[in-house]
């Protein structure tokens, strides 16, 4: 009887599997009160900063001599690259316009060589430098306020988890502000989420503006690119760039030594051969 009672007794309860070390369950309220607010606030501030930068952007001075020089060099390069689609007469006329002795544009009126000391002493456009400083100060102040807001109200939160495993080399980057050694590197802290949204917000805003205005935003308006250009080594020295006199001389020599070969020089003969081959077959 005792054996039957033991056999017919209630089934033993299944033991639950112990939780995996380092795995935690994120509260859905973190998505509503931490992750989404950080995303919307940072994106809206970036959009506002981008519009203010566009409104207060000052027009840069354009040197007509530099524009003329660059256009002339572009025409020379275009002639060298597309010489094969021009007939012999057209190519010789264009070549003479550029490199004919004592009459060619590249020979008759080459630009004067720049004095490096004079170019260095003159510096750049002060209004352009002032505009760059305004954009950088606006970016630094706005990002500083946002960083303080995130670190003050959302410090220590884990807002997401990557769908793929990561090595521990990413732990310090992904979990900035959360010092838990046993935690998996795939969890994303609020500060890391803020940095990610900050770096990708301009691309998102540019994508939205491209659908609305049907225009592509330039990289010069990107505050992150402006900060990189302001770092040491990021921008060029005032008055730098290639010497236009040397560029004229290089283009002149390249046009003088080019071997012209018309692409359609023997087109009739090739067509006749092809037609005869088809007829014979």
GROMACS .gro file of N, CA and C in nm, residues 126-219:
model
  282
  126UNK      N    1   3.863   8.644  -4.235
  126UNK     CA    2   3.824   8.655  -4.093
  126UNK      C    3   3.677   8.626  -4.069
  127UNK      N    4   3.590   8.661  -4.165
  127UNK     CA    5   3.448   8.634  -4.147
  127UNK      C    6   3.420   8.484  -4.149
  128UNK      N    7   3.492   8.410  -4.234
  128UNK     CA    8   3.474   8.266  -4.238
  128UNK      C    9   3.523   8.203  -4.108
  129UNK      N   10   3.637   8.252  -4.056
  129UNK     CA   11   3.688   8.200  -3.931
  129UNK      C   12   3.592   8.231  -3.816
  130UNK      N   13   3.531   8.350  -3.818
  130UNK     CA   14   3.436   8.386  -3.715
  130UNK      C   15   3.312   8.296  -3.722
  131UNK      N   16   3.265   8.266  -3.844
  131UNK     CA   17   3.151   8.177  -3.858
  131UNK      C   18   3.181   8.037  -3.808
  132UNK      N   19   3.301   7.987  -3.835
  132UNK     CA   20   3.340   7.855  -3.786
  132UNK      C   21   3.345   7.853  -3.633
  133UNK      N   22   3.395   7.961  -3.573
  133UNK     CA   23   3.400   7.968  -3.426
  133UNK      C   24   3.261   7.971  -3.367
  134UNK      N   25   3.168   8.041  -3.432
  134UNK     CA   26   3.031   8.046  -3.381
  134UNK      C   27   2.967   7.907  -3.387
  135UNK      N   28   2.986   7.838  -3.498
  135UNK     CA   29   2.930   7.704  -3.510
  135UNK      C   30   2.989   7.608  -3.406
  136UNK      N   31   3.119   7.618  -3.384
  136UNK     CA   32   3.183   7.531  -3.286
  136UNK      C   33   3.136   7.562  -3.144
  137UNK      N   34   3.122   7.690  -3.110
  137UNK     CA   35   3.075   7.725  -2.977
  137UNK      C   36   2.930   7.679  -2.956
  138UNK      N   37   2.847   7.694  -3.060
  138UNK     CA   38   2.708   7.648  -3.049
  138UNK      C   39   2.704   7.497  -3.028
  139UNK      N   40   2.789   7.425  -3.100
  139UNK     CA   41   2.793   7.280  -3.087
  139UNK      C   42   2.843   7.239  -2.949
  140UNK      N   43   2.949   7.302  -2.901
  140UNK     CA   44   3.006   7.264  -2.771
  140UNK      C   45   2.909   7.292  -2.658
  141UNK      N   46   2.844   7.409  -2.661
  141UNK     CA   47   2.752   7.445  -2.553
  141UNK      C   48   2.630   7.352  -2.553
  142UNK      N   49   2.572   7.328  -2.669
  142UNK     CA   50   2.453   7.243  -2.675
  142UNK      C   51   2.485   7.100  -2.634
  143UNK      N   52   2.597   7.046  -2.680
  143UNK     CA   53   2.632   6.910  -2.642
  143UNK      C   54   2.672   6.900  -2.496
  144UNK      N   55   2.731   7.003  -2.441
  144UNK     CA   56   2.763   7.002  -2.298
  144UNK      C   57   2.637   7.000  -2.212
  145UNK      N   58   2.537   7.080  -2.252
  145UNK     CA   59   2.412   7.082  -2.177
  145UNK      C   60   2.341   6.947  -2.187
  146UNK      N   61   2.341   6.888  -2.306
  146UNK     CA   62   2.277   6.758  -2.322
  146UNK      C   63   2.350   6.649  -2.243
  147UNK      N   64   2.483   6.652  -2.244
  147UNK     CA   65   2.559   6.552  -2.168
  147UNK      C   66   2.533   6.564  -2.019
  148UNK      N   67   2.524   6.688  -1.968
  148UNK     CA   68   2.492   6.706  -1.826
  148UNK      C   69   2.351   6.658  -1.794
  149UNK      N   70   2.257   6.683  -1.884
  149UNK     CA   71   2.119   6.637  -1.864
  149UNK      C   72   2.111   6.485  -1.858
  150UNK      N   73   2.179   6.418  -1.949
  150UNK     CA   74   2.176   6.272  -1.952
  150UNK      C   75   2.246   6.213  -1.830
  151UNK      N   76   2.364   6.266  -1.796
  151UNK     CA   77   2.439   6.211  -1.682
  151UNK      C   78   2.370   6.240  -1.549
  152UNK      N   79   2.292   6.348  -1.541
  152UNK     CA   80   2.227   6.384  -1.414
  152UNK      C   81   2.098   6.304  -1.392
  153UNK      N   82   2.018   6.286  -1.498
  153UNK     CA   83   1.887   6.224  -1.481
  153UNK      C   84   1.887   6.074  -1.515
  154UNK      N   85   1.976   6.031  -1.602
  154UNK     CA   86   1.971   5.893  -1.649
  154UNK      C   87   2.100   5.818  -1.623
  155UNK      N   88   2.174   5.858  -1.526
  155UNK     CA   89   2.301   5.791  -1.496
  155UNK      C   90   2.275   5.652  -1.438
  156UNK      N   91   2.348   5.551  -1.488
  156UNK     CA   92   2.338   5.415  -1.436
  156UNK      C   93   2.232   5.329  -1.499
  157UNK      N   94   2.161   5.380  -1.602
  157UNK     CA   95   2.056   5.301  -1.667
  157UNK      C   96   2.115   5.217  -1.779
  158UNK      N   97   2.060   5.097  -1.794
  158UNK     CA   98   2.084   5.014  -1.911
  158UNK      C   99   1.960   5.020  -1.999
  159UNK      N  100   1.976   5.067  -2.121
  159UNK     CA  101   1.860   5.098  -2.205
  159UNK      C  102   1.836   4.996  -2.314
  160UNK      N  103   1.935   4.917  -2.351
  160UNK     CA  104   1.918   4.825  -2.463
  160UNK      C  105   2.023   4.715  -2.455
  161UNK      N  106   2.007   4.619  -2.543
  161UNK     CA  107   2.102   4.509  -2.554
  161UNK      C  108   2.120   4.475  -2.701
  162UNK      N  109   2.243   4.458  -2.742
  162UNK     CA  110   2.271   4.427  -2.882
  162UNK      C  111   2.222   4.286  -2.916
  163UNK      N  112   2.171   4.265  -3.036
  163UNK     CA  113   2.122   4.131  -3.073
  163UNK      C  114   2.233   4.031  -3.106
  164UNK      N  115   2.357   4.071  -3.094
  164UNK     CA  116   2.469   3.983  -3.123
  164UNK      C  117   2.570   3.996  -3.009
  165UNK      N  118   2.645   3.893  -2.981
  165UNK     CA  119   2.741   3.899  -2.871
  165UNK      C  120   2.862   3.986  -2.904
  166UNK      N  121   2.917   4.046  -2.801
  166UNK     CA  122   3.035   4.130  -2.814
  166UNK      C  123   3.144   4.080  -2.721
  167UNK      N  124   3.266   4.112  -2.754
  167UNK     CA  125   3.379   4.076  -2.668
  167UNK      C  126   3.393   4.181  -2.557
  168UNK      N  127   3.473   4.148  -2.458
  168UNK     CA  128   3.490   4.238  -2.344
  168UNK      C  129   3.571   4.362  -2.380
  169UNK      N  130   3.627   4.368  -2.498
  169UNK     CA  131   3.695   4.490  -2.539
  169UNK      C  132   3.598   4.605  -2.561
  170UNK      N  133   3.471   4.574  -2.588
  170UNK     CA  134   3.370   4.678  -2.609
  170UNK      C  135   3.299   4.716  -2.480
  171UNK      N  136   3.331   4.652  -2.369
  171UNK     CA  137   3.257   4.675  -2.245
  171UNK      C  138   3.271   4.818  -2.195
  172UNK      N  139   3.392   4.872  -2.196
  172UNK     CA  140   3.412   5.009  -2.147
  172UNK      C  141   3.344   5.112  -2.235
  173UNK      N  142   3.329   5.082  -2.363
  173UNK     CA  143   3.264   5.176  -2.455
  173UNK      C  144   3.112   5.163  -2.449
  174UNK      N  145   3.059   5.043  -2.441
  174UNK     CA  146   2.915   5.022  -2.444
  174UNK      C  147   2.848   5.050  -2.310
  175UNK      N  148   2.923   5.036  -2.200
  175UNK     CA  149   2.863   5.050  -2.067
  175UNK      C  150   2.930   5.163  -1.989
  176UNK      N  151   2.949   5.275  -2.057
  176UNK     CA  152   3.007   5.391  -1.990
  176UNK      C  153   2.909   5.445  -1.886
  177UNK      N  154   2.955   5.458  -1.765
  177UNK     CA  155   2.871   5.504  -1.655
  177UNK      C  156   2.810   5.393  -1.573
  178UNK      N  157   2.829   5.267  -1.613
  178UNK     CA  158   2.778   5.152  -1.539
  178UNK      C  159   2.896   5.062  -1.506
  179UNK      N  160   2.933   5.057  -1.380
  179UNK     CA  161   3.050   4.981  -1.337
  179UNK      C  162   3.005   4.850  -1.273
  180UNK      N  163   2.976   4.752  -1.358
  180UNK     CA  164   2.938   4.618  -1.312
  180UNK      C  165   3.026   4.519  -1.387
  181UNK      N  166   3.116   4.454  -1.316
  181UNK     CA  167   3.213   4.368  -1.381
  181UNK      C  168   3.151   4.242  -1.440
  182UNK      N  169   3.047   4.187  -1.375
  182UNK     CA  170   2.989   4.060  -1.420
  182UNK      C  171   2.887   4.076  -1.531
  183UNK      N  172   2.865   4.199  -1.579
  183UNK     CA  173   2.762   4.223  -1.679
  183UNK      C  174   2.817   4.194  -1.819
  184UNK      N  175   2.731   4.139  -1.904
  184UNK     CA  176   2.771   4.109  -2.041
  184UNK      C  177   2.801   4.238  -2.117
  185UNK      N  178   2.897   4.233  -2.211
  185UNK     CA  179   2.931   4.356  -2.286
  185UNK      C  180   2.822   4.401  -2.382
  186UNK      N  181   2.721   4.318  -2.409
  186UNK     CA  182   2.619   4.354  -2.505
  186UNK      C  183   2.519   4.458  -2.457
  187UNK      N  184   2.515   4.484  -2.327
  187UNK     CA  185   2.420   4.583  -2.275
  187UNK      C  186   2.471   4.724  -2.301
  188UNK      N  187   2.377   4.814  -2.333
  188UNK     CA  188   2.410   4.952  -2.370
  188UNK      C  189   2.363   5.044  -2.260
  189UNK      N  190   2.452   5.128  -2.212
  189UNK     CA  191   2.417   5.223  -2.107
  189UNK      C  192   2.355   5.349  -2.167
  190UNK      N  193   2.298   5.430  -2.080
  190UNK     CA  194   2.233   5.553  -2.127
  190UNK      C  195   2.333   5.651  -2.186
  191UNK      N  196   2.453   5.661  -2.128
  191UNK     CA  197   2.554   5.753  -2.181
  191UNK      C  198   2.603   5.707  -2.318
  192UNK      N  199   2.620   5.576  -2.335
  192UNK     CA  200   2.660   5.525  -2.466
  192UNK      C  201   2.549   5.548  -2.570
  193UNK      N  202   2.425   5.531  -2.530
  193UNK     CA  203   2.313   5.558  -2.620
  193UNK      C  204   2.308   5.704  -2.660
  194UNK      N  205   2.337   5.793  -2.566
  194UNK     CA  206   2.341   5.936  -2.596
  194UNK      C  207   2.451   5.967  -2.697
  195UNK      N  208   2.570   5.909  -2.681
  195UNK     CA  209   2.678   5.934  -2.775
  195UNK      C  210   2.644   5.881  -2.914
  196UNK      N  211   2.580   5.766  -2.919
  196UNK     CA  212   2.543   5.708  -3.049
  196UNK      C  213   2.441   5.796  -3.120
  197UNK      N  214   2.340   5.841  -3.048
  197UNK     CA  215   2.237   5.927  -3.110
  197UNK      C  216   2.299   6.060  -3.151
  198UNK      N  217   2.390   6.113  -3.070
  198UNK     CA  218   2.452   6.241  -3.102
  198UNK      C  219   2.532   6.232  -3.233
  199UNK      N  220   2.606   6.123  -3.253
  199UNK     CA  221   2.689   6.110  -3.373
  199UNK      C  222   2.608   6.078  -3.498
  200UNK      N  223   2.493   6.014  -3.480
  200UNK     CA  224   2.413   5.975  -3.597
  200UNK      C  225   2.294   6.065  -3.622
  201UNK      N  226   2.271   6.164  -3.537
  201UNK     CA  227   2.152   6.249  -3.554
  201UNK      C  228   2.161   6.334  -3.679
  202UNK      N  229   2.281   6.384  -3.711
  202UNK     CA  230   2.292   6.471  -3.829
  202UNK      C  231   2.260   6.393  -3.957
  203UNK      N  232   2.306   6.268  -3.965
  203UNK     CA  233   2.275   6.187  -4.083
  203UNK      C  234   2.125   6.162  -4.095
  204UNK      N  235   2.060   6.139  -3.981
  204UNK     CA  236   1.915   6.119  -3.983
  204UNK      C  237   1.842   6.246  -4.026
  205UNK      N  238   1.886   6.361  -3.975
  205UNK     CA  239   1.824   6.488  -4.013
  205UNK      C  240   1.846   6.517  -4.161
  206UNK      N  241   1.965   6.487  -4.211
  206UNK     CA  242   1.993   6.509  -4.354
  206UNK      C  243   1.906   6.420  -4.441
  207UNK      N  244   1.882   6.298  -4.396
  207UNK     CA  245   1.796   6.207  -4.472
  207UNK      C  246   1.653   6.259  -4.478
  208UNK      N  247   1.602   6.308  -4.365
  208UNK     CA  248   1.466   6.363  -4.363
  208UNK      C  249   1.457   6.489  -4.449
  209UNK      N  250   1.558   6.576  -4.441
  209UNK     CA  251   1.557   6.698  -4.521
  209UNK      C  252   1.568   6.670  -4.670
  210UNK      N  253   1.638   6.562  -4.707
  210UNK     CA  254   1.648   6.527  -4.849
  210UNK      C  255   1.513   6.487  -4.907
  211UNK      N  256   1.426   6.426  -4.826
  211UNK     CA  257   1.292   6.391  -4.874
  211UNK      C  258   1.201   6.513  -4.877
  212UNK      N  259   1.225   6.608  -4.787
  212UNK     CA  260   1.136   6.726  -4.781
  212UNK      C  261   1.177   6.830  -4.883
  213UNK      N  262   1.307   6.866  -4.885
  213UNK     CA  263   1.355   6.974  -4.972
  213UNK      C  264   1.413   6.925  -5.104
  214UNK      N  265   1.425   6.792  -5.121
  214UNK     CA  266   1.482   6.733  -5.243
  214UNK      C  267   1.624   6.780  -5.268
  215UNK      N  268   1.697   6.811  -5.161
  215UNK     CA  269   1.836   6.853  -5.173
  215UNK      C  270   1.918   6.777  -5.072
  216UNK      N  271   2.046   6.759  -5.105
  216UNK     CA  272   2.139   6.690  -5.017
  216UNK      C  273   2.215   6.792  -4.935
  217UNK      N  274   2.223   6.765  -4.804
  217UNK     CA  275   2.298   6.855  -4.716
  217UNK      C  276   2.447   6.834  -4.737
  218UNK      N  277   2.522   6.942  -4.732
  218UNK     CA  278   2.666   6.934  -4.751
  218UNK      C  279   2.733   6.892  -4.621
  219UNK      N  280   2.853   6.834  -4.636
  219UNK     CA  281   2.926   6.790  -4.519
  219UNK      C  282   2.983   6.907  -4.440
   0.00000   0.00000   0.00000
